[in-house]
PDB file of C-alpha atoms in Angstrom:
ATOM      1  CA  MET A   1       3.593  13.171 -11.152  1.00 56.00           C
ATOM      2  CA  SER A   2       3.684  16.593 -12.745  1.00 68.00           C
ATOM      3  CA  GLU A   3       2.131  19.548 -10.952  1.00 71.00           C
ATOM      4  CA  GLU A   4      -0.458  19.810 -13.720  1.00 73.00           C
ATOM      5  CA  ALA A   5      -1.532  16.166 -13.324  1.00 67.00           C
ATOM      6  CA  GLU A   6      -1.460  16.455  -9.559  1.00 67.00           C
ATOM      7  CA  ARG A   7      -4.175  19.153  -9.631  1.00 70.00           C
ATOM      8  CA  ASP A   8      -6.755  16.497 -10.465  1.00 71.00           C
ATOM      9  CA  TYR A   9      -5.936  14.412  -7.380  1.00 69.00           C
ATOM     10  CA  LYS A  10      -5.844  14.945  -3.688  1.00 69.00           C
ATOM     11  CA  ILE A  11      -2.473  13.430  -2.764  1.00 69.00           C
ATOM     12  CA  HIS A  12      -1.363  12.838   0.796  1.00 67.00           C
ATOM     13  CA  ARG A  13       2.320  12.415   1.472  1.00 69.00           C
ATOM     14  CA  ILE A  14       3.125  11.368   5.023  1.00 67.00           C
ATOM     15  CA  GLY A  15       6.432  12.482   6.411  1.00 64.00           C
ATOM     16  CA  PHE A  16       8.226  10.313   8.941  1.00 63.00           C
ATOM     17  CA  LYS A  17      11.602   9.574  10.433  1.00 62.00           C
ATOM     18  CA  GLY A  18      12.495   5.896  10.493  1.00 61.00           C
ATOM     19  CA  ASP A  19      10.185   2.895  10.415  1.00 59.00           C
ATOM     20  CA  LEU A  20       8.752   3.432  13.867  1.00 58.00           C
ATOM     21  CA  GLY A  21       7.787   6.994  12.990  1.00 80.00           C
ATOM     22  CA  TYR A  22       6.098   5.892   9.768  1.00 81.00           C
ATOM     23  CA  ASN A  23       4.093   3.149  11.451  1.00 86.00           C
ATOM     24  CA  GLU A  24       2.962   5.519  14.205  1.00 87.00           C
ATOM     25  CA  ALA A  25       2.139   8.268  11.695  1.00 85.00           C
ATOM     26  CA  MET A  26      -0.106   5.947   9.700  1.00 88.00           C
ATOM     27  CA  GLU A  27      -1.856   4.596  12.786  1.00 89.00           C
ATOM     28  CA  LYS A  28      -2.467   8.137  14.085  1.00 87.00           C
ATOM     29  CA  LEU A  29      -3.727   9.345  10.689  1.00 87.00           C
ATOM     30  CA  VAL A  30      -6.320   6.561  10.451  1.00 91.00           C
ATOM     31  CA  GLN A  31      -7.377   6.732  14.128  1.00 91.00           C
ATOM     32  CA  SER A  32      -7.832  10.511  14.114  1.00 89.00           C
ATOM     33  CA  ASN A  33      -9.789  10.554  10.806  1.00 89.00           C
ATOM     34  CA  PRO A  34     -12.545   7.960  11.120  1.00 88.00           C
ATOM     35  CA  GLY A  35     -14.135   8.864   7.776  1.00 90.00           C
ATOM     36  CA  LEU A  36     -10.879   8.846   5.841  1.00 90.00           C
ATOM     37  CA  HIS A  37     -11.048   6.992   2.538  1.00 90.00           C
ATOM     38  CA  VAL A  38      -8.520   6.732  -0.295  1.00 88.00           C
ATOM     39  CA  ASP A  39      -8.978   5.188  -3.683  1.00 88.00           C
ATOM     40  CA  LEU A  40      -5.423   3.932  -3.971  1.00 90.00           C
ATOM     41  CA  ALA A  41      -2.524   3.571  -1.562  1.00 91.00           C
ATOM     42  CA  PHE A  42       1.056   2.711  -2.549  1.00 91.00           C
ATOM     43  CA  TYR A  43       3.065   1.086   0.221  1.00 90.00           C
ATOM     44  CA  ASP A  44       6.783   0.915  -0.414  1.00 87.00           C
ATOM     45  CA  ALA A  45       7.633  -1.801   2.064  1.00 80.00           C
ATOM     46  CA  ASN A  46      10.663  -2.106   4.276  1.00 79.00           C
ATOM     47  CA  HIS A  47      12.456  -5.249   3.072  1.00 79.00           C
ATOM     48  CA  LYS A  48      13.559  -6.323   6.535  1.00 80.00           C
ATOM     49  CA  SER A  49      10.664  -5.363   8.810  1.00 81.00           C
ATOM     50  CA  ARG A  50       7.684  -7.432   9.866  1.00 81.00           C
ATOM     51  CA  ASP A  51       6.042  -4.473  11.630  1.00 88.00           C
ATOM     52  CA  ASP A  52       2.687  -4.404   9.798  1.00 91.00           C
ATOM     53  CA  ARG A  53       1.004  -1.482  11.563  1.00 92.00           C
ATOM     54  CA  ALA A  54       1.272   0.967   8.655  1.00 91.00           C
ATOM     55  CA  LEU A  55       0.134  -1.552   6.063  1.00 93.00           C
ATOM     56  CA  ARG A  56      -2.744  -2.678   8.344  1.00 94.00           C
ATOM     57  CA  ALA A  57      -3.854   0.974   8.720  1.00 94.00           C
ATOM     58  CA  ILE A  58      -3.629   1.562   4.978  1.00 93.00           C
ATOM     59  CA  ALA A  59      -5.723  -1.544   4.275  1.00 94.00           C
ATOM     60  CA  LYS A  60      -8.547  -0.178   6.513  1.00 92.00           C
ATOM     61  CA  ILE A  61      -9.015   2.982   4.449  1.00 93.00           C
ATOM     62  CA  SER A  62      -8.172   2.011   0.868  1.00 93.00           C
ATOM     63  CA  ASP A  63     -10.004   0.580  -2.124  1.00 92.00           C
ATOM     64  CA  ILE A  64      -6.748  -0.527  -3.773  1.00 93.00           C
ATOM     65  CA  VAL A  65      -3.443  -1.248  -2.042  1.00 95.00           C
ATOM     66  CA  ILE A  66      -0.225  -1.657  -3.996  1.00 95.00           C
ATOM     67  CA  VAL A  67       2.484  -3.270  -1.895  1.00 94.00           C
ATOM     68  CA  HIS A  68       5.859  -2.684  -3.469  1.00 92.00           C
ATOM     69  CA  ASP A  69       8.860  -4.970  -2.921  1.00 87.00           C
ATOM     70  CA  ALA A  70       6.493  -7.852  -2.244  1.00 85.00           C
ATOM     71  CA  ASN A  71       9.079 -10.383  -3.342  1.00 86.00           C
ATOM     72  CA  PHE A  72      10.909 -10.065  -0.006  1.00 88.00           C
ATOM     73  CA  GLU A  73      10.037 -12.780   2.530  1.00 89.00           C
ATOM     74  CA  GLU A  74       9.151 -10.283   5.285  1.00 90.00           C
ATOM     75  CA  VAL A  75       6.814  -8.360   3.005  1.00 91.00           C
ATOM     76  CA  THR A  76       5.137 -11.523   1.735  1.00 91.00           C
ATOM     77  CA  THR A  77       4.555 -12.616   5.314  1.00 92.00           C
ATOM     78  CA  MET A  78       2.954  -9.245   6.154  1.00 92.00           C
ATOM     79  CA  CYS A  79       0.707  -9.443   3.105  1.00 94.00           C
ATOM     80  CA  ARG A  80      -0.468 -12.929   4.006  1.00 94.00           C
ATOM     81  CA  GLY A  81      -1.117 -11.861   7.602  1.00 94.00           C
ATOM     82  CA  ILE A  82      -3.181  -8.836   6.603  1.00 94.00           C
ATOM     83  CA  PHE A  83      -4.875  -9.878   3.347  1.00 94.00           C
ATOM     84  CA  GLY A  84      -5.033 -13.651   3.867  1.00 93.00           C
ATOM     85  CA  ASP A  85      -6.086 -15.388   0.707  1.00 91.00           C
ATOM     86  CA  LYS A  86      -7.538 -12.332  -1.026  1.00 91.00           C
ATOM     87  CA  PRO A  87      -6.666 -12.367  -4.716  1.00 91.00           C
ATOM     88  CA  PHE A  88      -3.950 -10.055  -5.945  1.00 93.00           C
ATOM     89  CA  LYS A  89      -2.166  -9.294  -9.179  1.00 92.00           C
ATOM     90  CA  LEU A  90       1.604  -9.544  -9.188  1.00 91.00           C
ATOM     91  CA  HIS A  91       3.311  -6.806 -11.145  1.00 90.00           C
ATOM     92  CA  GLY A  92       7.014  -6.519 -11.856  1.00 88.00           C
ATOM     93  CA  ASN A  93       9.831  -8.064 -13.810  1.00 80.00           C
ATOM     94  CA  ASP A  94      12.909 -10.199 -13.352  1.00 77.00           C
ATOM     95  CA  LEU A  95      15.210  -7.481 -14.708  1.00 79.00           C
ATOM     96  CA  THR A  96      14.645  -5.104 -11.812  1.00 73.00           C
ATOM     97  CA  GLU A  97      13.716  -7.879  -9.357  1.00 77.00           C
ATOM     98  CA  ALA A  98      11.064  -5.575  -7.953  1.00 85.00           C
ATOM     99  CA  TYR A  99       7.542  -6.921  -7.639  1.00 91.00           C
ATOM    100  CA  SER A 100       4.365  -5.378  -6.333  1.00 93.00           C
ATOM    101  CA  ARG A 101       1.178  -7.017  -5.172  1.00 94.00           C
ATOM    102  CA  ILE A 102      -1.985  -5.189  -6.172  1.00 94.00           C
ATOM    103  CA  TYR A 103      -4.969  -5.833  -3.940  1.00 95.00           C
ATOM    104  CA  ILE A 104      -8.453  -4.633  -4.728  1.00 92.00           C
ATOM    105  CA  LEU A 105     -10.204  -4.469  -1.352  1.00 88.00           C
ATOM    106  CA  ASN A 106     -13.415  -2.630  -2.253  1.00 79.00           C
ATOM    107  CA  LYS A 107     -15.140  -4.642  -4.927  1.00 63.00           C
ATOM    108  CA  SER A 108     -17.111  -2.418  -7.273  1.00 57.00           C
ATOM    109  CA  ASP A 109     -17.506  -1.847 -10.954  1.00 55.00           C
ATOM    110  CA  LYS A 110     -14.830   0.859 -10.680  1.00 57.00           C
ATOM    111  CA  TRP A 111     -11.969  -1.494  -9.869  1.00 54.00           C
ATOM    112  CA  GLN A 112     -11.032  -4.727 -11.588  1.00 55.00           C
ATOM    113  CA  LEU A 113      -7.940  -6.898 -11.773  1.00 51.00           C
ATOM    114  CA  GLN A 114      -6.860  -7.523 -15.318  1.00 49.00           C
TER     115      GLN A 114
END
């Protein structure tokens, strides 16, 4: 995103070192900010991990969650464990073999799956 476009949004980038650090950082962020709310969260999943703490924390505070690399078995398992049978839109293509699941968690007139 360009600096000019970024001015219209409040973007939080969370720094971490390794998977454990990321999961702990997300848990701490959500626990220490009880009123935290985000419109959209993009979760670039670890293809080999089933540690769902970061994604679980993100799901608590977000209207929309995009889970990238959702075609990996571990990521699909995490999504099912957290979101259950909630509807999602699958986005991606066979050329890149990268797929994302888009979940709309806060139903309102603002957000719709198309």
